[in-house]
Coordinates of N, CA and C in Angstrom, one line a residue:
X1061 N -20.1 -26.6 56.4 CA -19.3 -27.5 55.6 C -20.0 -27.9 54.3
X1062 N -21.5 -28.0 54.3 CA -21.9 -28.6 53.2 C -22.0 -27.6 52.2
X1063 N -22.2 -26.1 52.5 CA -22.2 -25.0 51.7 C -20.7 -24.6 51.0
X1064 N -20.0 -25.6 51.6 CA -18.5 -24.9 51.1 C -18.4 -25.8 49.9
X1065 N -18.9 -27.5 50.1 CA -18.6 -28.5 49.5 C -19.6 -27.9 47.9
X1066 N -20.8 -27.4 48.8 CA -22.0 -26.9 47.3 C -20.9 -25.7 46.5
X1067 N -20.2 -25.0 47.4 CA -19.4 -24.1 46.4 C -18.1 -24.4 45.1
X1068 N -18.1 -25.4 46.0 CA -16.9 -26.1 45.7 C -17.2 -26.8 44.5
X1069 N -18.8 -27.3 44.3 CA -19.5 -28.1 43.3 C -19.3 -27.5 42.0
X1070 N -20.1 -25.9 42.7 CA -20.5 -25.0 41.6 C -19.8 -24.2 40.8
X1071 N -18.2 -24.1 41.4 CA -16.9 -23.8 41.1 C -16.5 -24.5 40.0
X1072 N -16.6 -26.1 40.0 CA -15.9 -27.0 39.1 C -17.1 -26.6 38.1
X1073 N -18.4 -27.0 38.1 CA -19.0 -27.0 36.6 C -18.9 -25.2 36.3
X1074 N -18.7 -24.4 36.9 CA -19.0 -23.3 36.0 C -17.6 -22.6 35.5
X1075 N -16.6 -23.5 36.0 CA -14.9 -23.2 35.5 C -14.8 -23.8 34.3
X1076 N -15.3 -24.7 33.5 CA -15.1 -24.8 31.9 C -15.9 -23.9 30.8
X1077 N -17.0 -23.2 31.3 CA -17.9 -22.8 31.0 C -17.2 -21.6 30.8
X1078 N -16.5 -21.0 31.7 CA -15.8 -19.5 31.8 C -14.4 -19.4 30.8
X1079 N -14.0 -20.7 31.2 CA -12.4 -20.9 30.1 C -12.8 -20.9 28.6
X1080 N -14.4 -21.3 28.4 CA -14.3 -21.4 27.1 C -14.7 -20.2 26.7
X1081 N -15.7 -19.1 27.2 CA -16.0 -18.0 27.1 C -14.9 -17.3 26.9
X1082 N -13.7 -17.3 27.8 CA -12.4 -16.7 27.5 C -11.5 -17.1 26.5
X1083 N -11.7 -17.9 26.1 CA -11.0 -18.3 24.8 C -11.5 -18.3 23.4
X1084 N -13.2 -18.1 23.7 CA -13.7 -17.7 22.4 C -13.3 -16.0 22.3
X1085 N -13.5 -15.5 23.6 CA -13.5 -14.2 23.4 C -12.1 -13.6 22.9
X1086 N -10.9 -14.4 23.4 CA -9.7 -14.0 22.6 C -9.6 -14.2 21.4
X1087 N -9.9 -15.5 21.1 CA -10.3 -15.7 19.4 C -11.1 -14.6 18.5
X1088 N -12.0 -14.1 18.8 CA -12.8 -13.2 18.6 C -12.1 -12.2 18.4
X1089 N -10.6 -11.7 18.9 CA -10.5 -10.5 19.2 C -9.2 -10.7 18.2
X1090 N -8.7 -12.2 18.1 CA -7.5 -12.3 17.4 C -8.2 -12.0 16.1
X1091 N -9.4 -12.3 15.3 CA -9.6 -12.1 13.9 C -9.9 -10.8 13.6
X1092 N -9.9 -10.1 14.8 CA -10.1 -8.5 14.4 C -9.3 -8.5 13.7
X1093 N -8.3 -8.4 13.3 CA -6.9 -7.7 12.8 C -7.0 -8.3 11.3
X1094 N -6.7 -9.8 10.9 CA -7.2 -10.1 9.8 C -8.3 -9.3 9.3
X1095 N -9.5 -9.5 9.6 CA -10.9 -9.1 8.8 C -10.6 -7.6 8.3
X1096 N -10.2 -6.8 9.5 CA -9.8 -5.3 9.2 C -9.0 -5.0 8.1
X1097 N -7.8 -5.9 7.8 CA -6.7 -5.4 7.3 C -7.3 -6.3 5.6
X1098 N -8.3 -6.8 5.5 CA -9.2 -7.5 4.2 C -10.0 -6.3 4.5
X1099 N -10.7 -5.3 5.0 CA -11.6 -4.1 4.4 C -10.4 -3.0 3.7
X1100 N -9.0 -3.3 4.6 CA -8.6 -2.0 4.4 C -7.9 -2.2 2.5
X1101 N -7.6 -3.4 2.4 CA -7.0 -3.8 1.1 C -8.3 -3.3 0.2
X1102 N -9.4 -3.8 0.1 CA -10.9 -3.4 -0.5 C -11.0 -1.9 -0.4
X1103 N -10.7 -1.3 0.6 CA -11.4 0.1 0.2 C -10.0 0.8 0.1
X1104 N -8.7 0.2 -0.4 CA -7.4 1.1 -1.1 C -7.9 0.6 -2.6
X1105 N -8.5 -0.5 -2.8 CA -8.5 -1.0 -4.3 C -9.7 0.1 -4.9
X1106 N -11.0 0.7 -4.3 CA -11.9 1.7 -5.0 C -11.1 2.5 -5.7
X1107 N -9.7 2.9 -5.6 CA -9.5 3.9 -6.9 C -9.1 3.2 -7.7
X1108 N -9.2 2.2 -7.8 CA -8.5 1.4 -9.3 C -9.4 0.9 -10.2
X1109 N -10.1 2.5 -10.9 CA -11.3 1.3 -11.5 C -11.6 1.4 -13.2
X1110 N -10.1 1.0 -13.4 CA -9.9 0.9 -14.4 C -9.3 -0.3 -14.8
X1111 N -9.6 -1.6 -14.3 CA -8.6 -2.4 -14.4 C -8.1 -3.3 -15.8
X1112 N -7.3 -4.0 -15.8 CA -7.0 -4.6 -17.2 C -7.3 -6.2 -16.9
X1113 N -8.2 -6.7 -16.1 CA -7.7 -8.0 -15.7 C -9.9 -8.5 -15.2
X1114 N -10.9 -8.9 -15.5 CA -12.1 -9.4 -15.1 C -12.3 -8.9 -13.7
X1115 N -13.2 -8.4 -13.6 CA -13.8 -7.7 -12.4 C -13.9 -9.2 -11.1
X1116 N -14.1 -10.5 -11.3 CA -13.8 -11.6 -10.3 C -12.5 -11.1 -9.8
X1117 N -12.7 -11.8 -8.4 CA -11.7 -11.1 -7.3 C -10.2 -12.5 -7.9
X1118 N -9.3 -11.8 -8.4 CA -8.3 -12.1 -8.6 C -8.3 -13.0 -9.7
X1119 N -9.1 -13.0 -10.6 CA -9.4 -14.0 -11.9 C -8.5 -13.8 -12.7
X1120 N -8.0 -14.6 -12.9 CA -7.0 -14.9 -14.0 C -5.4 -14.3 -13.5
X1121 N -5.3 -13.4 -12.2 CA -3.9 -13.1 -12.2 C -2.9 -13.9 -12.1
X1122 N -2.0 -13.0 -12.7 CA -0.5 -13.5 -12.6 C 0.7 -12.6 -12.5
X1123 N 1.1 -12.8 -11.2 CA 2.1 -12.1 -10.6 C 3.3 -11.7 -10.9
X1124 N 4.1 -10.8 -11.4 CA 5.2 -11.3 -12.0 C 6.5 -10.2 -11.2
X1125 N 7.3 -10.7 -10.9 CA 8.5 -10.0 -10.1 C 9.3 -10.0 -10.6
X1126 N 9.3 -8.2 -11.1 CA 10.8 -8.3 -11.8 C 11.6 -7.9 -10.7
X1127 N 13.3 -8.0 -11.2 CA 14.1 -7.4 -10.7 C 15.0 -6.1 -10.6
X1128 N 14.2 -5.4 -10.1 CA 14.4 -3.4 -10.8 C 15.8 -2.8 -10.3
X1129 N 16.6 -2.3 -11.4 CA 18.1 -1.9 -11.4 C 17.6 -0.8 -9.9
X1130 N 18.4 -0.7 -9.1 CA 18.3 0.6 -8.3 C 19.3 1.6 -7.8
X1131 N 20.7 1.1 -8.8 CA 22.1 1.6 -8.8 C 22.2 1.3 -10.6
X1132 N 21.7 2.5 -11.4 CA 22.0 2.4 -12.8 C 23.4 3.0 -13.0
X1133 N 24.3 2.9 -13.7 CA 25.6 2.9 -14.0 C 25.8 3.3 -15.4
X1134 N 24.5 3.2 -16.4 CA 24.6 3.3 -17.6 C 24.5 5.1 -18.3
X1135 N 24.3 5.2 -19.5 CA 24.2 6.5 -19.8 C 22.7 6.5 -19.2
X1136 N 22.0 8.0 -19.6 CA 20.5 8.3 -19.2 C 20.6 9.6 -20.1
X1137 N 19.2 9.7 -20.1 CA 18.6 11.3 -20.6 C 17.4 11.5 -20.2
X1138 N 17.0 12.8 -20.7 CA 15.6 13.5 -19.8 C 14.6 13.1 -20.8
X1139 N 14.9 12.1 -22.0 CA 13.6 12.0 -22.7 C 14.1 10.9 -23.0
X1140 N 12.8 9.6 -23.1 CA 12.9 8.1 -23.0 C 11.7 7.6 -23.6
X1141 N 12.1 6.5 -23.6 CA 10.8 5.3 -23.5 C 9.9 5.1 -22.6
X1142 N 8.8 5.0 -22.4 CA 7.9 4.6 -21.3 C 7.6 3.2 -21.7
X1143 N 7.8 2.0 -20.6 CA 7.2 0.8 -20.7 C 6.2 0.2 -19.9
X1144 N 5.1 0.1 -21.0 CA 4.1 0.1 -19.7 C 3.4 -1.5 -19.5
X1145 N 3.7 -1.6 -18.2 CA 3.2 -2.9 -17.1 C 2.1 -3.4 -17.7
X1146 N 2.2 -5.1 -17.1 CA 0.3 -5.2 -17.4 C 0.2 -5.8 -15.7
X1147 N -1.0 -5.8 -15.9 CA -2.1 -6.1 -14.4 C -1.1 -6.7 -13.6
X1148 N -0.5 -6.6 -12.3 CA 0.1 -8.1 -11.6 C 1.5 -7.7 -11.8
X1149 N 2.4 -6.8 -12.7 CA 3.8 -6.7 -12.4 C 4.1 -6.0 -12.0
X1150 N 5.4 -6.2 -11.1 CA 6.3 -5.4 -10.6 C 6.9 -4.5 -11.5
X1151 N 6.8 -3.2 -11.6 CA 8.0 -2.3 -12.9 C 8.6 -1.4 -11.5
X1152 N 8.5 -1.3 -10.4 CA 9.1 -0.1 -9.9 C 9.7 -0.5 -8.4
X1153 N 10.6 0.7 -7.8 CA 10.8 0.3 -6.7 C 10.8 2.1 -6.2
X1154 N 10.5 1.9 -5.2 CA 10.2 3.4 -4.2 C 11.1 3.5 -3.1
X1155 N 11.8 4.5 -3.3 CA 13.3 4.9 -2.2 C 12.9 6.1 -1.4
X1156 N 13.1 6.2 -0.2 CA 13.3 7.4 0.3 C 14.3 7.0 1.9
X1157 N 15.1 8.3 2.0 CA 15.8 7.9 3.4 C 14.6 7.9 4.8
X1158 N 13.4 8.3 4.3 CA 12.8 8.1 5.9 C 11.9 6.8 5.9
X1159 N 11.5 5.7 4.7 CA 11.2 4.4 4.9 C 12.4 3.9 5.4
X1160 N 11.6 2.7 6.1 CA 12.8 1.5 6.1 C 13.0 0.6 5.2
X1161 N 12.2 0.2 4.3 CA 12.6 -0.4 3.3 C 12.6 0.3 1.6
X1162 N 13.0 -0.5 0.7 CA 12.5 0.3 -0.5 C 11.4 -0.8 -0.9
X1163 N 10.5 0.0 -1.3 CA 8.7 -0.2 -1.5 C 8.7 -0.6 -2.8
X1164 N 8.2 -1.8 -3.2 CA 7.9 -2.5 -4.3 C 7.0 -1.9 -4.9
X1165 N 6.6 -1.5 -6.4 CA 5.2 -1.5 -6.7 C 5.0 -2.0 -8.2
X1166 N 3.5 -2.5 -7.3 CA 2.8 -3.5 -8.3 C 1.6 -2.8 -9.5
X1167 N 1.2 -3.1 -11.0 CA 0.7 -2.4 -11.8 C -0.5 -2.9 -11.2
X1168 N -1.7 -2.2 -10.8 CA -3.2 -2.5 -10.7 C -3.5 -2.7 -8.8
X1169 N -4.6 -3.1 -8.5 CA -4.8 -3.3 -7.4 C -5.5 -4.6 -7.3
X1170 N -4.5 -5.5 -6.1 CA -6.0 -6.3 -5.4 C -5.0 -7.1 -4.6
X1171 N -6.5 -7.4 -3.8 CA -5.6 -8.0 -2.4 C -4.6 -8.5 -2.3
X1172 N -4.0 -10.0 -3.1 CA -2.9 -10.3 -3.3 C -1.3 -9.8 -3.7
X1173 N -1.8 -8.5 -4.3 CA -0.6 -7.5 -4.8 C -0.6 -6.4 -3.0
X1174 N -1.2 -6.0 -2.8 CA -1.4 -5.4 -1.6 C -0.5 -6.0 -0.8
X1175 N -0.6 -7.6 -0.5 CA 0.4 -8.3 0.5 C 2.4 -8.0 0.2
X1176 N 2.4 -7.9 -1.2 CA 3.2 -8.0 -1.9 C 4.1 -6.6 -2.0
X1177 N 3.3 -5.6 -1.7 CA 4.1 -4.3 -2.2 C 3.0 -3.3 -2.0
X1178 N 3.3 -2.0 -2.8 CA 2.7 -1.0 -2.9 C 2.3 -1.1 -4.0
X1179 N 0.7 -0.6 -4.2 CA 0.0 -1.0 -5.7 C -0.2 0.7 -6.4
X1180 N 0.0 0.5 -7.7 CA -0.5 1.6 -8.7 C -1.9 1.6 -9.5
X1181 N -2.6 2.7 -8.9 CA -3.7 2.6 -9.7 C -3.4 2.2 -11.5
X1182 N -4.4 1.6 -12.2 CA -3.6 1.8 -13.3 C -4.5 2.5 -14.3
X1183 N -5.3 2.8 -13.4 CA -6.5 4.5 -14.6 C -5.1 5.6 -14.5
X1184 N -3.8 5.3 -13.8 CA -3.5 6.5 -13.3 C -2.0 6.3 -14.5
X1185 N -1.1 7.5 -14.6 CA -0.3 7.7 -15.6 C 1.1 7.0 -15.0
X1186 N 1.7 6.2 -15.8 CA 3.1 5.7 -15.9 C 4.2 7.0 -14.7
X1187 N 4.8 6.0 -13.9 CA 5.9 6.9 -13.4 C 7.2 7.9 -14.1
X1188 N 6.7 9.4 -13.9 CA 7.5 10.0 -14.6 C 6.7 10.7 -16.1
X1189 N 5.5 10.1 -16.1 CA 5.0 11.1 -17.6 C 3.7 12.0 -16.9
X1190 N 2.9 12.8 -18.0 CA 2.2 13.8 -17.4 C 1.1 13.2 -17.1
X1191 N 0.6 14.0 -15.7 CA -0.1 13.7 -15.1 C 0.0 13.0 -13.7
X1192 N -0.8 12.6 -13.0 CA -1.0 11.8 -11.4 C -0.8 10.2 -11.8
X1193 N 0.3 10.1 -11.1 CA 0.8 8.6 -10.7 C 0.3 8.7 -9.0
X1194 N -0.4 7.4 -9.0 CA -1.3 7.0 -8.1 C -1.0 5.9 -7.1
X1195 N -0.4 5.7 -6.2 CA 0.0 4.5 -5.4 C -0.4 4.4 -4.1
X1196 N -0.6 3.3 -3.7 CA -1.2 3.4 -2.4 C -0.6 1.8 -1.5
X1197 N -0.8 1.8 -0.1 CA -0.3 0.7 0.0 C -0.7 0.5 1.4
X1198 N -1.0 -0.7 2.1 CA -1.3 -1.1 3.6 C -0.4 0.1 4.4
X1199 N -1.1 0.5 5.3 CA 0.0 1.7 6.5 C 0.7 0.8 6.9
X1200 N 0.1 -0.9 7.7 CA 0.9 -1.6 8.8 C 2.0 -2.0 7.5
X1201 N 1.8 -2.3 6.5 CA 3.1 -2.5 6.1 C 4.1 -1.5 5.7
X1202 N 4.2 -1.7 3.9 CA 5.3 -1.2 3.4 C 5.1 0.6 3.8
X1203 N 4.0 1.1 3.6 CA 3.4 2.7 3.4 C 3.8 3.2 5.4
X1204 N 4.6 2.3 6.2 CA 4.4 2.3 7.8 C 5.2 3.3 8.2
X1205 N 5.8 4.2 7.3 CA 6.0 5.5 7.7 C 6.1 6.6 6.7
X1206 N 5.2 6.0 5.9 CA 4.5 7.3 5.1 C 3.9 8.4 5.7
X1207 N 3.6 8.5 7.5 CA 3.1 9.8 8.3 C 4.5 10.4 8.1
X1208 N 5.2 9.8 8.0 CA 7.3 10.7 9.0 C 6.9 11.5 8.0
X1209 N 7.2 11.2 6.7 CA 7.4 12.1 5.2 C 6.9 14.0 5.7
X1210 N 8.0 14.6 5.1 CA 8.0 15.9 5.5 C 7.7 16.6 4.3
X1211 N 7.0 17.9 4.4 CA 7.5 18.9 2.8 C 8.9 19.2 2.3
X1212 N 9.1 18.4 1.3 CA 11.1 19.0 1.1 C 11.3 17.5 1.1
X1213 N 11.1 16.3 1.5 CA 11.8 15.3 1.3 C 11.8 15.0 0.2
X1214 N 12.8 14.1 -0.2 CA 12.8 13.1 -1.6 C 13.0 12.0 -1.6
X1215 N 12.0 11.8 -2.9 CA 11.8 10.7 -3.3 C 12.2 10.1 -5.0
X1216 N 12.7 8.9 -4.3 CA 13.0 8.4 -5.6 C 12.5 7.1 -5.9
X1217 N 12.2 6.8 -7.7 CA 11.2 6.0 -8.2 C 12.1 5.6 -9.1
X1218 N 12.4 4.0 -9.0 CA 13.5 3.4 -10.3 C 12.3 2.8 -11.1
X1219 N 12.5 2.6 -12.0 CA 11.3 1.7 -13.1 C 12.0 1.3 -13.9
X1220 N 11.4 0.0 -14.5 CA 12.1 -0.7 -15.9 C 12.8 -0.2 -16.9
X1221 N 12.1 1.8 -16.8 CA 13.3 2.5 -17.8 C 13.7 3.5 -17.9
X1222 N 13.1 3.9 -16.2 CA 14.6 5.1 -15.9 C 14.4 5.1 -14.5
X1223 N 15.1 6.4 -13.9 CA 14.7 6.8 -12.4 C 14.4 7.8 -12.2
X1224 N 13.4 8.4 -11.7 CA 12.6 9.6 -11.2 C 12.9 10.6 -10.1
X1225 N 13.2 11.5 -9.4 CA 13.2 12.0 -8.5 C 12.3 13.1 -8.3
X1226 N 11.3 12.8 -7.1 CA 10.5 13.5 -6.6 C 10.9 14.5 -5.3
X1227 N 10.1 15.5 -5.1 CA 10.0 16.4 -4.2 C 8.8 16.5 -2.9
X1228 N 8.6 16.0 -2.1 CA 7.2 16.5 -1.2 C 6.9 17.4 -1.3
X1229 N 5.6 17.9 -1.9 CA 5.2 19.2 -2.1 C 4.1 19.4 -0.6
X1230 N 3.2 18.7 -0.5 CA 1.6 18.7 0.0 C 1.7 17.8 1.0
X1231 N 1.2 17.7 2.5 CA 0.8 16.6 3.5 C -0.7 17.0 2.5
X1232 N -1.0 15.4 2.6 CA -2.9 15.7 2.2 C -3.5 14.3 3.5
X1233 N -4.7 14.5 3.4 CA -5.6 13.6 4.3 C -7.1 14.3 3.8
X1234 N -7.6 12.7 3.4 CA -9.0 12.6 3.0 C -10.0 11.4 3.3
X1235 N -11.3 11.4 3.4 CA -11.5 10.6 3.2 C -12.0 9.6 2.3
X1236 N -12.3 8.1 2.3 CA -12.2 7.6 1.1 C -12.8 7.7 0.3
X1237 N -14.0 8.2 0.9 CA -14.9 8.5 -0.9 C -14.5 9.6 -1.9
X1238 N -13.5 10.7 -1.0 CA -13.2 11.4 -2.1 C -12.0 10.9 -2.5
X1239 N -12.1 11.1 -3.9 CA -11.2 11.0 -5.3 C -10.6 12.6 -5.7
X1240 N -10.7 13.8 -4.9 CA -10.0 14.8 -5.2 C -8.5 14.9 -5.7
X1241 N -7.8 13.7 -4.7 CA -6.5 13.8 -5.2 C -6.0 12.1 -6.2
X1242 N -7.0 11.6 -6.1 CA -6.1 10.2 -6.9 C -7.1 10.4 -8.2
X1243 N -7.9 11.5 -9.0 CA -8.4 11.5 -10.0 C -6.8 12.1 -11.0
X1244 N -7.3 11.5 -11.9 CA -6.3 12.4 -13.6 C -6.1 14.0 -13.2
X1245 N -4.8 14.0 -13.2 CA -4.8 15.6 -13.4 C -3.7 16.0 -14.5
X1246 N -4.0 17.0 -15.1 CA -3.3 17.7 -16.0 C -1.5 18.0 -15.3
X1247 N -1.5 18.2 -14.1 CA -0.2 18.5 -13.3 C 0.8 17.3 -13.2
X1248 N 2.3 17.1 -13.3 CA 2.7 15.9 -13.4 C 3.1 15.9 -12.0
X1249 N 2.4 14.6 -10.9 CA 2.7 14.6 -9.3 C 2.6 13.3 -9.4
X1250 N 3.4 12.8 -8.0 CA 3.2 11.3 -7.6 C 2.6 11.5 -6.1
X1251 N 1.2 10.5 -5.8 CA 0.6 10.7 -5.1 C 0.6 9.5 -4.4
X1252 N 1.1 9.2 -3.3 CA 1.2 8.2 -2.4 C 0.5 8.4 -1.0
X1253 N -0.5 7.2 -0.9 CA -1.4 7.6 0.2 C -1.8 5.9 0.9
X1254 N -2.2 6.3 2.5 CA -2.6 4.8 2.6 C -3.6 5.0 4.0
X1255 N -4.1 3.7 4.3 CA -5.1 4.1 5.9 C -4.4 5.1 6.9
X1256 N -5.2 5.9 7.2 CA -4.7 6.6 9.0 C -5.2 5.6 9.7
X1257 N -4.0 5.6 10.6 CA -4.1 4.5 11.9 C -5.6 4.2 12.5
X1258 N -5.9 3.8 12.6 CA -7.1 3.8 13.9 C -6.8 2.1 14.8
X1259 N -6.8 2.5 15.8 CA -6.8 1.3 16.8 C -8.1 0.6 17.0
X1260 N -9.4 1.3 16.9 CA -10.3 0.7 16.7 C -10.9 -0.5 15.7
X1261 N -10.4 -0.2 14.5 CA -10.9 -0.9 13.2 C -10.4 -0.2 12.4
X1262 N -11.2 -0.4 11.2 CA -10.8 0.1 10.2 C -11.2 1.8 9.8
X1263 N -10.0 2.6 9.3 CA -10.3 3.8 9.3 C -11.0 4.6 7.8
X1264 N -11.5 5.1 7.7 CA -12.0 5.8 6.7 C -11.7 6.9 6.5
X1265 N -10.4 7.9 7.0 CA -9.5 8.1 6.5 C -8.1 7.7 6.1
X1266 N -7.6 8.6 4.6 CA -6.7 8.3 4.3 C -5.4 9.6 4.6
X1267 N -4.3 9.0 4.5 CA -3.1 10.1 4.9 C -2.3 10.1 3.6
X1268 N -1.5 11.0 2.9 CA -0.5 10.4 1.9 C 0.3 12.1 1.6
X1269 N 0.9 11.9 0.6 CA 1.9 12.9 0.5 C 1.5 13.3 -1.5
X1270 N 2.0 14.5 -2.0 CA 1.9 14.6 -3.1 C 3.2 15.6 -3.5
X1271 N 3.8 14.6 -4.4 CA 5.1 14.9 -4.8 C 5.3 16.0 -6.4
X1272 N 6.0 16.4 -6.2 CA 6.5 16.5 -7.7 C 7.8 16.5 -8.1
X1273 N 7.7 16.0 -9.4 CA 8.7 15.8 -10.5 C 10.2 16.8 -10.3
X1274 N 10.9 16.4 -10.3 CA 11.8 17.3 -10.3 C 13.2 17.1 -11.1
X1275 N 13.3 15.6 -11.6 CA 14.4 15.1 -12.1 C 14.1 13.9 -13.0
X1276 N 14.4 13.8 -14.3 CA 13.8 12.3 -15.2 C 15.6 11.7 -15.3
X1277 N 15.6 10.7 -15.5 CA 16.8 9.8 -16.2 C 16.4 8.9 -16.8
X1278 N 15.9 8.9 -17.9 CA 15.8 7.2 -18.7 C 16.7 6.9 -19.5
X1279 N 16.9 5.4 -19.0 CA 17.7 4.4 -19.9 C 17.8 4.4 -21.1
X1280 N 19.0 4.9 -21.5 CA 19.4 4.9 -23.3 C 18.8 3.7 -23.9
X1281 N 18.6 2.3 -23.3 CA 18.4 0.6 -23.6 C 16.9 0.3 -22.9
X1282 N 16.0 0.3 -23.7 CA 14.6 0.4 -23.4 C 14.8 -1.0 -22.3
X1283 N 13.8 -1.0 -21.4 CA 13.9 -2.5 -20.4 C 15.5 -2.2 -19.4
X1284 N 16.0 -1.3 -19.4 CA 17.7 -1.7 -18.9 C 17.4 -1.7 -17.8
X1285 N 16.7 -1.4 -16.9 CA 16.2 -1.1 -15.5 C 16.2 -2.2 -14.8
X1286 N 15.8 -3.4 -15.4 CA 15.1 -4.6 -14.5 C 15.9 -6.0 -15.4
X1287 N 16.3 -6.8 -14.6 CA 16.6 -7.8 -14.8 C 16.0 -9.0 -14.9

């Protein structure tokens, strides 16, 4: 009897001791996901290192949301105006039938635009002119079925002043230190890429697609794109 009562003792003090262990340890396991998804924003932002805005982490920005036409009605042609974004705005929106949504994207990179949409390097060339247009974006979010993307799909790119139609040329996967595909190239492609899954943490590879040009329309009315 008295061994059951000592069990009994030793049960009550070492039962708060274990609840709290267990609820640190869930806690612990709940900030995985935050902390990871802050490395993965930081190592999509290394190719943007060109920026137009003080190297401090988000110094001075300002965000700005436009409203991008994505059913134009007006005249168009194959040769236009390019208008180009500063740090922090919205100029584009990204269509394809195999996302589920259409993907915002933002001019430059950093954490806060990352929450927001899909970011454009901005060392990289305006949507639709020569050269590599460079976008990248969280997997768990907007980019969350950028694996489905097939060779042959299309894509389409509205901007403040015209709309673009792309082609899936390339599945590519690399990892992050190389810059093979999000450097300047002489070829005019749009290159959209973002983390490969990993369930562990954060991954150090990347997955994305590389498109090309296949169709221009810009706005007879420079800005007619966006409201």
């Amino acid at each position: 009897m008295k061994n059951k009562e000592k069990n009994y003792t030793q049960l009550h003090i070492l039962t708060p001791f274990v609840v709290l262990a267990l609820c640190l340890g869930i806690f612990m396991i709940a900030m995985i996901k935050p902390a990871d998804k802050l490395k993965v924003y930081l190592n999509l932002a290394f190719m943007d290192d060109l920026k137009t805005v003080p190297d401090s982490a988000n110094s001075g920005l300002v965000i700005r949301d436009n409203e991008i036409v994505t059913e134009h009605d007006g005249e168009t042609s194959e040769t236009g105006e390019f208008i180009r974004p500063v740090f922090g705005e919205m100029y584009a929106i990204i269509k394809c039938d195999v996302f589920g949504v259409d993907v915002p994207v933002y001019w430059g990179s950093s954490s806060e635009l990352f929450e927001k949409g899909a970011c454009q390097a901005s060392g990289s060339v305006l949507i639709g002119d020569s050269g590599n247009s460079v976008i990248s974006a969280h997997e768990d979010t907007y980019f969350a079925d950028l694996k489905s993307l097939e060779e042959g799909d299309i894509i389409t790119v509205n901007t403040n002043y015209g709309e673009f139609i792309y082609r899936v040329k390339e599945l590519i996967a690399f990892e992050k230190t190389n810059t093979k595909y999000i450097s300047a190239s002489e070829e005019t492609k749009l290159t959209l890429y973002t983390c490969q899954k990993d369930v562990l943490g954060t991954s150090d590879m990347r997955i994305g697609v590389i498109c090309e040009l296949t169709e221009k329309k810009f706005y007879t009315a420079a800005g007619e794109g966006s409201n």
